[in-house]
Amino acid sequence: MRAFRQRAAAIGLGLVAALGCQHFRSEAPSGEAAAAPAASIDGRTISVDELDAYIQRQLFDEATAERDPAELYQVRSRYLDGMLDEIALEKAASAQNLAPDEYLSQQIEAQGEVPEQEIAAFYEEHKEQMGGGSLDEWRDRISAFLEQQRGGAIVASLREQAHAEILLEPARIDVEAIGPSKGAADAIVTIVEFSDFECPYCQRVVPTIEEVLAKYPEQVRFVYRNLPLNHIHPRAQPAAEAAACANLQGKFWGYHDLIFANTRALADADLERYASQLELDLSAFRKCVKDRETQALVEADLAAAEAHRISGTPSFLVNGIPLHGAQSLEAFSKVIDAEIARLASPADAQR
């Protein structure tokens, strides 16, 4: 059985995909089929069960052979969540002599039908992602999904009652936290971002980073490093070098904000215009840009990312723990809170 709690968290386009698609679960072979012979060698019979176990080991090895430790952790973490959910559900079902699916169905049915107002509210919130379909067209699928969310809440509650504890240590990438920074210098959590000034997802996450810093004013330090994806964003490196020139005059963050507010205007004239808006010493700025005085700095960031197999933007390292893409405040908070709990004294954790 899949982890209901994970499925219930889907929103936006992913949520509509869940509403529009059904997952068909293949059943494991019955005891008789699993014990059936698959081959024999030297008088020894190999059962289907043995063959399946061998296949599972091979598939795992193939799926993880090229993954770095951070990616392997993410895979293990995802499946560990599902495994813990299944164990908690199986324990509760066993206590009532029921199969897990039967137990969960009974618990969901005991809550009654999903109220019409919940279905309507869900439709109103997500109707832009529903391709123009009416509430009547989506009602049954929305109701089924909201029932699935109930299942997720039930499983989450069972897991909490079982006192599940994650002991799997996240993989960490050790990258220097050098570059323009915001937040307390002595913060217990450091977030290093590798970013690209032409990347729309990097632009999208800028307000979220501000929310993170506002939520954790003393616990989080944020460091910006460059990862210009030159093969798809030809103006990313010139923009990065210009921003680094602005940094030499103590105006990096203002320049950073102007670029991300105007990611389609990164011609040389635009980059100089932003410097003028910030009242930089234009003579010094022009010389810095023309002579590419900050090229080595930007390329050192790029080399650091490549050395650690960081290839997409935005990429974040939260005390070395990788997060990729335009993550939500909740996603950052989950990792930050865990790091604070791990490292801070009780007094520091309440700062």
GROMACS .gro file of C-alpha atoms in nm:
model
  351
    1MET     CA    1   0.000   0.000   0.000
    2ARG     CA    2   0.130   0.342  -0.092
    3ALA     CA    3   0.185   0.618   0.163
    4PHE     CA    4  -0.150   0.799   0.177
    5ARG     CA    5  -0.001   1.093   0.361
    6GLN     CA    6   0.230   1.170   0.070
    7ARG     CA    7  -0.046   1.150  -0.188
    8ALA     CA    8  -0.276   1.371   0.015
    9ALA     CA    9  -0.018   1.650   0.010
   10ALA     CA   10  -0.039   1.699  -0.369
   11ILE     CA   11  -0.160   2.039  -0.490
   12GLY     CA   12  -0.186   2.242  -0.812
   13LEU     CA   13  -0.118   2.059  -1.136
   14GLY     CA   14   0.008   1.755  -0.951
   15LEU     CA   15  -0.318   1.745  -0.762
   16VAL     CA   16  -0.524   1.760  -1.078
   17ALA     CA   17  -0.315   1.480  -1.223
   18ALA     CA   18  -0.396   1.275  -0.914
   19LEU     CA   19  -0.763   1.356  -0.957
   20GLY     CA   20  -0.759   1.263  -1.323
   21CYS     CA   21  -0.559   0.941  -1.303
   22GLN     CA   22  -0.598   0.615  -1.123
   23HIS     CA   23  -0.312   0.410  -0.978
   24PHE     CA   24  -0.348   0.037  -1.035
   25ARG     CA   25  -0.149  -0.169  -0.792
   26SER     CA   26  -0.015  -0.501  -0.911
   27GLU     CA   27  -0.065  -0.783  -0.664
   28ALA     CA   28   0.224  -0.989  -0.535
   29PRO     CA   29   0.222  -1.353  -0.639
   30SER     CA   30   0.017  -1.582  -0.416
   31GLY     CA   31   0.202  -1.824  -0.188
   32GLU     CA   32   0.152  -2.109  -0.434
   33ALA     CA   33   0.273  -1.905  -0.731
   34ALA     CA   34   0.572  -1.772  -0.538
   35ALA     CA   35   0.676  -2.124  -0.445
   36ALA     CA   36   0.644  -2.250  -0.801
   37PRO     CA   37   0.971  -2.356  -0.963
   38ALA     CA   38   1.141  -2.114  -1.201
   39ALA     CA   39   1.451  -2.320  -1.285
   40SER     CA   40   1.678  -2.592  -1.160
   41ILE     CA   41   2.055  -2.624  -1.154
   42ASP     CA   42   2.271  -2.904  -1.020
   43GLY     CA   43   1.971  -3.061  -0.857
   44ARG     CA   44   1.870  -2.738  -0.684
   45THR     CA   45   1.531  -2.584  -0.759
   46ILE     CA   46   1.502  -2.206  -0.783
   47SER     CA   47   1.156  -2.078  -0.694
   48VAL     CA   48   0.974  -1.779  -0.838
   49ASP     CA   49   1.009  -1.618  -0.496
   50GLU     CA   50   1.389  -1.650  -0.509
   51LEU     CA   51   1.389  -1.511  -0.860
   52ASP     CA   52   1.182  -1.210  -0.756
   53ALA     CA   53   1.416  -1.139  -0.463
   54TYR     CA   54   1.712  -1.153  -0.703
   55ILE     CA   55   1.534  -0.915  -0.944
   56GLN     CA   56   1.466  -0.669  -0.663
   57ARG     CA   57   1.834  -0.660  -0.567
   58GLN     CA   58   1.938  -0.610  -0.928
   59LEU     CA   59   1.682  -0.333  -0.985
   60PHE     CA   60   1.796  -0.153  -0.673
   61ASP     CA   61   2.161  -0.175  -0.778
   62GLU     CA   62   2.078  -0.049  -1.128
   63ALA     CA   63   1.860   0.235  -1.001
   64THR     CA   64   2.118   0.362  -0.751
   65ALA     CA   65   2.450   0.290  -0.923
   66GLU     CA   66   2.487   0.637  -1.075
   67ARG     CA   67   2.326   0.834  -0.795
   68ASP     CA   68   2.526   1.054  -0.565
   69PRO     CA   69   2.472   1.018  -0.187
   70ALA     CA   70   2.221   1.305  -0.178
   71GLU     CA   71   2.002   1.149  -0.447
   72LEU     CA   72   2.023   0.808  -0.280
   73TYR     CA   73   1.913   0.964   0.048
   74GLN     CA   74   1.611   1.120  -0.122
   75VAL     CA   75   1.510   0.785  -0.268
   76ARG     CA   76   1.554   0.606   0.064
   77SER     CA   77   1.374   0.880   0.253
   78ARG     CA   78   1.073   0.868   0.021
   79TYR     CA   79   1.038   0.492   0.047
   80LEU     CA   80   1.108   0.493   0.421
   81ASP     CA   81   0.808   0.722   0.470
   82GLY     CA   82   0.592   0.475   0.278
   83MET     CA   83   0.733   0.180   0.470
   84LEU     CA   84   0.660   0.339   0.809
   85ASP     CA   85   0.307   0.426   0.698
   86GLU     CA   86   0.246   0.067   0.593
   87ILE     CA   87   0.378  -0.076   0.921
   88ALA     CA   88   0.162   0.159   1.130
   89LEU     CA   89  -0.145   0.077   0.921
   90GLU     CA   90  -0.081  -0.298   0.929
   91LYS     CA   91  -0.048  -0.290   1.310
   92ALA     CA   92  -0.381  -0.110   1.355
   93ALA     CA   93  -0.555  -0.338   1.105
   94SER     CA   94  -0.415  -0.652   1.264
   95ALA     CA   95  -0.553  -0.550   1.603
   96GLN     CA   96  -0.901  -0.570   1.448
   97ASN     CA   97  -0.828  -0.882   1.240
   98LEU     CA   98  -0.862  -0.684   0.918
   99ALA     CA   99  -0.652  -0.642   0.611
  100PRO     CA  100  -0.496  -0.293   0.589
  101ASP     CA  101  -0.715  -0.190   0.294
  102GLU     CA  102  -1.029  -0.307   0.475
  103TYR     CA  103  -0.935  -0.124   0.794
  104LEU     CA  104  -0.862   0.199   0.612
  105SER     CA  105  -1.184   0.179   0.409
  106GLN     CA  106  -1.386   0.129   0.727
  107GLN     CA  107  -1.219   0.427   0.894
  108ILE     CA  108  -1.285   0.649   0.595
  109GLU     CA  109  -1.648   0.534   0.560
  110ALA     CA  110  -1.705   0.600   0.933
  111GLN     CA  111  -1.650   0.970   0.862
  112GLY     CA  112  -1.947   0.975   0.625
  113GLU     CA  113  -1.971   1.128   0.281
  114VAL     CA  114  -1.755   1.425   0.192
  115PRO     CA  115  -1.973   1.735   0.250
  116GLU     CA  116  -2.082   1.917  -0.063
  117GLN     CA  117  -1.940   2.244   0.069
  118GLU     CA  118  -1.592   2.089   0.093
  119ILE     CA  119  -1.616   1.965  -0.266
  120ALA     CA  120  -1.734   2.306  -0.387
  121ALA     CA  121  -1.461   2.488  -0.192
  122PHE     CA  122  -1.196   2.257  -0.336
  123TYR     CA  123  -1.329   2.313  -0.687
  124GLU     CA  124  -1.324   2.692  -0.647
  125GLU     CA  125  -0.966   2.684  -0.520
  126HIS     CA  126  -0.835   2.466  -0.805
  127LYS     CA  127  -1.073   2.522  -1.096
  128GLU     CA  128  -0.810   2.704  -1.302
  129GLN     CA  129  -0.616   2.376  -1.320
  130MET     CA  130  -0.924   2.178  -1.421
  131GLY     CA  131  -0.930   2.273  -1.786
  132GLY     CA  132  -1.257   2.462  -1.770
  133GLY     CA  133  -1.457   2.161  -1.648
  134SER     CA  134  -1.766   2.227  -1.440
  135LEU     CA  135  -1.816   2.130  -1.079
  136ASP     CA  136  -2.058   1.856  -1.189
  137GLU     CA  137  -1.792   1.709  -1.417
  138TRP     CA  138  -1.531   1.706  -1.142
  139ARG     CA  139  -1.750   1.628  -0.838
  140ASP     CA  140  -1.690   1.252  -0.822
  141ARG     CA  141  -1.314   1.282  -0.871
  142ILE     CA  142  -1.285   1.562  -0.616
  143SER     CA  143  -1.486   1.360  -0.366
  144ALA     CA  144  -1.263   1.057  -0.423
  145PHE     CA  145  -0.953   1.267  -0.375
  146LEU     CA  146  -1.081   1.426  -0.055
  147GLU     CA  147  -1.157   1.076   0.075
  148GLN     CA  148  -0.800   0.986  -0.010
  149GLN     CA  149  -0.685   1.284   0.196
  150ARG     CA  150  -0.888   1.147   0.485
  151GLY     CA  151  -0.700   0.822   0.444
  152GLY     CA  152  -0.373   1.012   0.455
  153ALA     CA  153  -0.473   1.185   0.779
  154ILE     CA  154  -0.573   0.851   0.933
  155VAL     CA  155  -0.240   0.690   0.843
  156ALA     CA  156  -0.048   0.994   0.969
  157SER     CA  157  -0.230   0.969   1.301
  158LEU     CA  158  -0.152   0.597   1.329
  159ARG     CA  159   0.213   0.664   1.256
  160GLU     CA  160   0.223   0.933   1.526
  161GLN     CA  161   0.066   0.695   1.776
  162ALA     CA  162   0.329   0.435   1.689
  163HIS     CA  163   0.603   0.688   1.781
  164ALA     CA  164   0.782   0.651   1.450
  165GLU     CA  165   1.122   0.819   1.447
  166ILE     CA  166   1.334   0.884   1.139
  167LEU     CA  167   1.694   0.783   1.208
  168LEU     CA  168   1.816   0.788   0.849
  169GLU     CA  169   2.085   1.057   0.827
  170PRO     CA  170   2.055   1.294   0.531
  171ALA     CA  171   2.344   1.314   0.291
  172ARG     CA  172   2.529   1.644   0.304
  173ILE     CA  173   2.730   1.827   0.040
  174ASP     CA  174   3.024   2.017   0.185
  175VAL     CA  175   3.044   2.344  -0.009
  176GLU     CA  176   3.206   2.664   0.115
  177ALA     CA  177   2.953   2.926   0.221
  178ILE     CA  178   3.133   3.211   0.045
  179GLY     CA  179   2.965   3.495  -0.139
  180PRO     CA  180   2.715   3.773  -0.069
  181SER     CA  181   2.509   3.684   0.236
  182LYS     CA  182   2.209   3.786   0.443
  183GLY     CA  183   2.110   3.694   0.796
  184ALA     CA  184   2.294   3.654   1.124
  185ALA     CA  185   2.666   3.584   1.088
  186ASP     CA  186   2.648   3.333   1.375
  187ALA     CA  187   2.332   3.159   1.249
  188ILE     CA  188   2.300   2.791   1.331
  189VAL     CA  189   2.171   2.715   0.979
  190THR     CA  190   2.342   2.827   0.659
  191ILE     CA  191   2.164   2.805   0.325
  192VAL     CA  192   2.384   2.823   0.016
  193GLU     CA  193   2.200   2.885  -0.309
  194PHE     CA  194   2.344   2.818  -0.655
  195SER     CA  195   2.146   3.043  -0.884
  196ASP     CA  196   2.118   3.174  -1.240
  197PHE     CA  197   1.994   3.526  -1.314
  198GLU     CA  198   1.804   3.412  -1.626
  199CYS     CA  199   1.636   3.117  -1.456
  200PRO     CA  200   1.259   3.174  -1.405
  201TYR     CA  201   1.253   2.932  -1.112
  202CYS     CA  202   1.534   3.125  -0.942
  203GLN     CA  203   1.326   3.439  -0.987
  204ARG     CA  204   1.020   3.263  -0.846
  205VAL     CA  205   1.193   3.154  -0.527
  206VAL     CA  206   1.329   3.501  -0.434
  207PRO     CA  207   1.018   3.597  -0.228
  208THR     CA  208   1.030   3.261  -0.053
  209ILE     CA  209   1.389   3.321   0.058
  210GLU     CA  210   1.277   3.653   0.205
  211GLU     CA  211   1.001   3.466   0.392
  212VAL     CA  212   1.258   3.219   0.526
  213LEU     CA  213   1.482   3.499   0.651
  214ALA     CA  214   1.184   3.677   0.809
  215LYS     CA  215   1.076   3.357   0.985
  216TYR     CA  216   1.426   3.273   1.108
  217PRO     CA  217   1.598   3.612   1.154
  218GLU     CA  218   1.864   3.482   1.393
  219GLN     CA  219   1.882   3.115   1.303
  220VAL     CA  220   1.942   3.134   0.926
  221ARG     CA  221   2.219   3.283   0.714
  222PHE     CA  222   2.169   3.286   0.338
  223VAL     CA  223   2.459   3.282   0.091
  224TYR     CA  224   2.432   3.343  -0.283
  225ARG     CA  225   2.660   3.163  -0.530
  226ASN     CA  226   2.648   3.160  -0.909
  227LEU     CA  227   2.561   2.877  -1.144
  228PRO     CA  228   2.506   3.038  -1.485
  229LEU     CA  229   2.364   2.777  -1.722
  230ASN     CA  230   2.540   2.920  -2.024
  231HIS     CA  231   2.415   2.659  -2.270
  232ILE     CA  232   2.054   2.777  -2.225
  233HIS     CA  233   2.092   3.122  -2.068
  234PRO     CA  234   2.347   3.326  -2.267
  235ARG     CA  235   2.311   3.638  -2.052
  236ALA     CA  236   2.333   3.462  -1.716
  237GLN     CA  237   2.712   3.489  -1.684
  238PRO     CA  238   2.737   3.856  -1.789
  239ALA     CA  239   2.462   3.931  -1.536
  240ALA     CA  240   2.643   3.732  -1.266
  241GLU     CA  241   2.971   3.913  -1.335
  242ALA     CA  242   2.794   4.251  -1.329
  243ALA     CA  243   2.626   4.164  -0.998
  244ALA     CA  244   2.964   4.067  -0.857
  245CYS     CA  245   3.097   4.407  -0.974
  246ALA     CA  246   2.808   4.571  -0.786
  247ASN     CA  247   2.906   4.365  -0.483
  248LEU     CA  248   3.253   4.525  -0.492
  249GLN     CA  249   3.072   4.850  -0.419
  250GLY     CA  250   2.854   4.697  -0.148
  251LYS     CA  251   2.537   4.694  -0.357
  252PHE     CA  252   2.495   4.326  -0.447
  253TRP     CA  253   2.148   4.270  -0.303
  254GLY     CA  254   1.998   4.579  -0.460
  255TYR     CA  255   2.148   4.477  -0.793
  256HIS     CA  256   2.032   4.119  -0.743
  257ASP     CA  257   1.675   4.240  -0.686
  258LEU     CA  258   1.677   4.464  -0.992
  259ILE     CA  259   1.797   4.183  -1.216
  260PHE     CA  260   1.537   3.938  -1.091
  261ALA     CA  261   1.269   4.202  -1.139
  262ASN     CA  262   1.382   4.237  -1.502
  263THR     CA  263   1.511   3.897  -1.612
  264ARG     CA  264   1.424   3.964  -1.977
  265ALA     CA  265   1.630   4.282  -1.983
  266LEU     CA  266   1.991   4.175  -1.937
  267ALA     CA  267   2.169   4.342  -2.227
  268ASP     CA  268   2.486   4.535  -2.148
  269ALA     CA  269   2.292   4.863  -2.149
  270ASP     CA  270   2.038   4.718  -1.903
  271LEU     CA  271   2.310   4.598  -1.667
  272GLU     CA  272   2.464   4.945  -1.668
  273ARG     CA  273   2.123   5.104  -1.616
  274TYR     CA  274   2.071   4.901  -1.298
  275ALA     CA  275   2.408   5.021  -1.172
  276SER     CA  276   2.300   5.377  -1.238
  277GLN     CA  277   1.971   5.324  -1.053
  278LEU     CA  278   2.169   5.211  -0.749
  279GLU     CA  279   2.397   5.514  -0.780
  280LEU     CA  280   2.711   5.306  -0.817
  281ASP     CA  281   3.039   5.461  -0.925
  282LEU     CA  282   2.970   5.407  -1.295
  283SER     CA  283   3.328   5.455  -1.404
  284ALA     CA  284   3.447   5.181  -1.170
  285PHE     CA  285   3.151   4.959  -1.262
  286ARG     CA  286   3.211   4.994  -1.635
  287LYS     CA  287   3.580   4.910  -1.594
  288CYS     CA  288   3.496   4.608  -1.378
  289VAL     CA  289   3.250   4.477  -1.637
  290LYS     CA  290   3.467   4.552  -1.940
  291ASP     CA  291   3.781   4.396  -1.791
  292ARG     CA  292   3.578   4.105  -1.650
  293GLU     CA  293   3.734   4.157  -1.310
  294THR     CA  294   3.483   3.921  -1.149
  295GLN     CA  295   3.496   3.646  -1.411
  296ALA     CA  296   3.720   3.424  -1.198
  297LEU     CA  297   3.487   3.459  -0.900
  298VAL     CA  298   3.182   3.353  -1.100
  299GLU     CA  299   3.368   3.065  -1.261
  300ALA     CA  300   3.493   2.950  -0.919
  301ASP     CA  301   3.129   2.922  -0.812
  302LEU     CA  302   3.052   2.730  -1.130
  303ALA     CA  303   3.346   2.493  -1.070
  304ALA     CA  304   3.232   2.432  -0.711
  305ALA     CA  305   2.885   2.338  -0.832
  306GLU     CA  306   3.022   2.106  -1.100
  307ALA     CA  307   3.260   1.941  -0.852
  308HIS     CA  308   2.961   1.844  -0.638
  309ARG     CA  309   2.740   1.744  -0.934
  310ILE     CA  310   2.504   2.036  -0.883
  311SER     CA  311   2.371   2.101  -1.231
  312GLY     CA  312   2.029   2.266  -1.195
  313THR     CA  313   1.905   2.597  -1.062
  314PRO     CA  314   1.800   2.694  -0.814
  315SER     CA  315   1.983   2.445  -0.593
  316PHE     CA  316   2.003   2.495  -0.217
  317LEU     CA  317   2.223   2.338   0.048
  318VAL     CA  318   2.073   2.373   0.395
  319ASN     CA  319   2.368   2.297   0.622
  320GLY     CA  320   2.477   2.084   0.328
  321ILE     CA  321   2.141   1.908   0.285
  322PRO     CA  322   2.034   1.952  -0.079
  323LEU     CA  323   1.701   2.095  -0.190
  324HIS     CA  324   1.646   2.143  -0.561
  325GLY     CA  325   1.403   2.370  -0.741
  326ALA     CA  326   1.176   2.656  -0.634
  327GLN     CA  327   1.089   2.510  -0.296
  328SER     CA  328   0.809   2.634  -0.071
  329LEU     CA  329   0.850   2.797   0.270
  330GLU     CA  330   0.715   2.474   0.420
  331ALA     CA  331   0.983   2.265   0.248
  332PHE     CA  332   1.260   2.493   0.376
  333SER     CA  333   1.107   2.504   0.724
  334LYS     CA  334   1.096   2.126   0.752
  335VAL     CA  335   1.471   2.100   0.699
  336ILE     CA  336   1.558   2.413   0.898
  337ASP     CA  337   1.350   2.306   1.199
  338ALA     CA  338   1.514   1.964   1.198
  339GLU     CA  339   1.859   2.124   1.188
  340ILE     CA  340   1.774   2.362   1.472
  341ALA     CA  341   1.647   2.071   1.679
  342ARG     CA  342   1.963   1.875   1.603
  343LEU     CA  343   2.213   2.151   1.676
  344ALA     CA  344   2.065   2.415   1.903
  345SER     CA  345   2.049   2.418   2.279
  346PRO     CA  346   1.693   2.457   2.417
  347ALA     CA  347   1.761   2.827   2.478
  348ASP     CA  348   1.897   2.883   2.127
  349ALA     CA  349   1.610   2.697   1.961
  350GLN     CA  350   1.367   2.958   2.105
  351ARG     CA  351   1.565   3.258   1.981
   0.00000   0.00000   0.00000
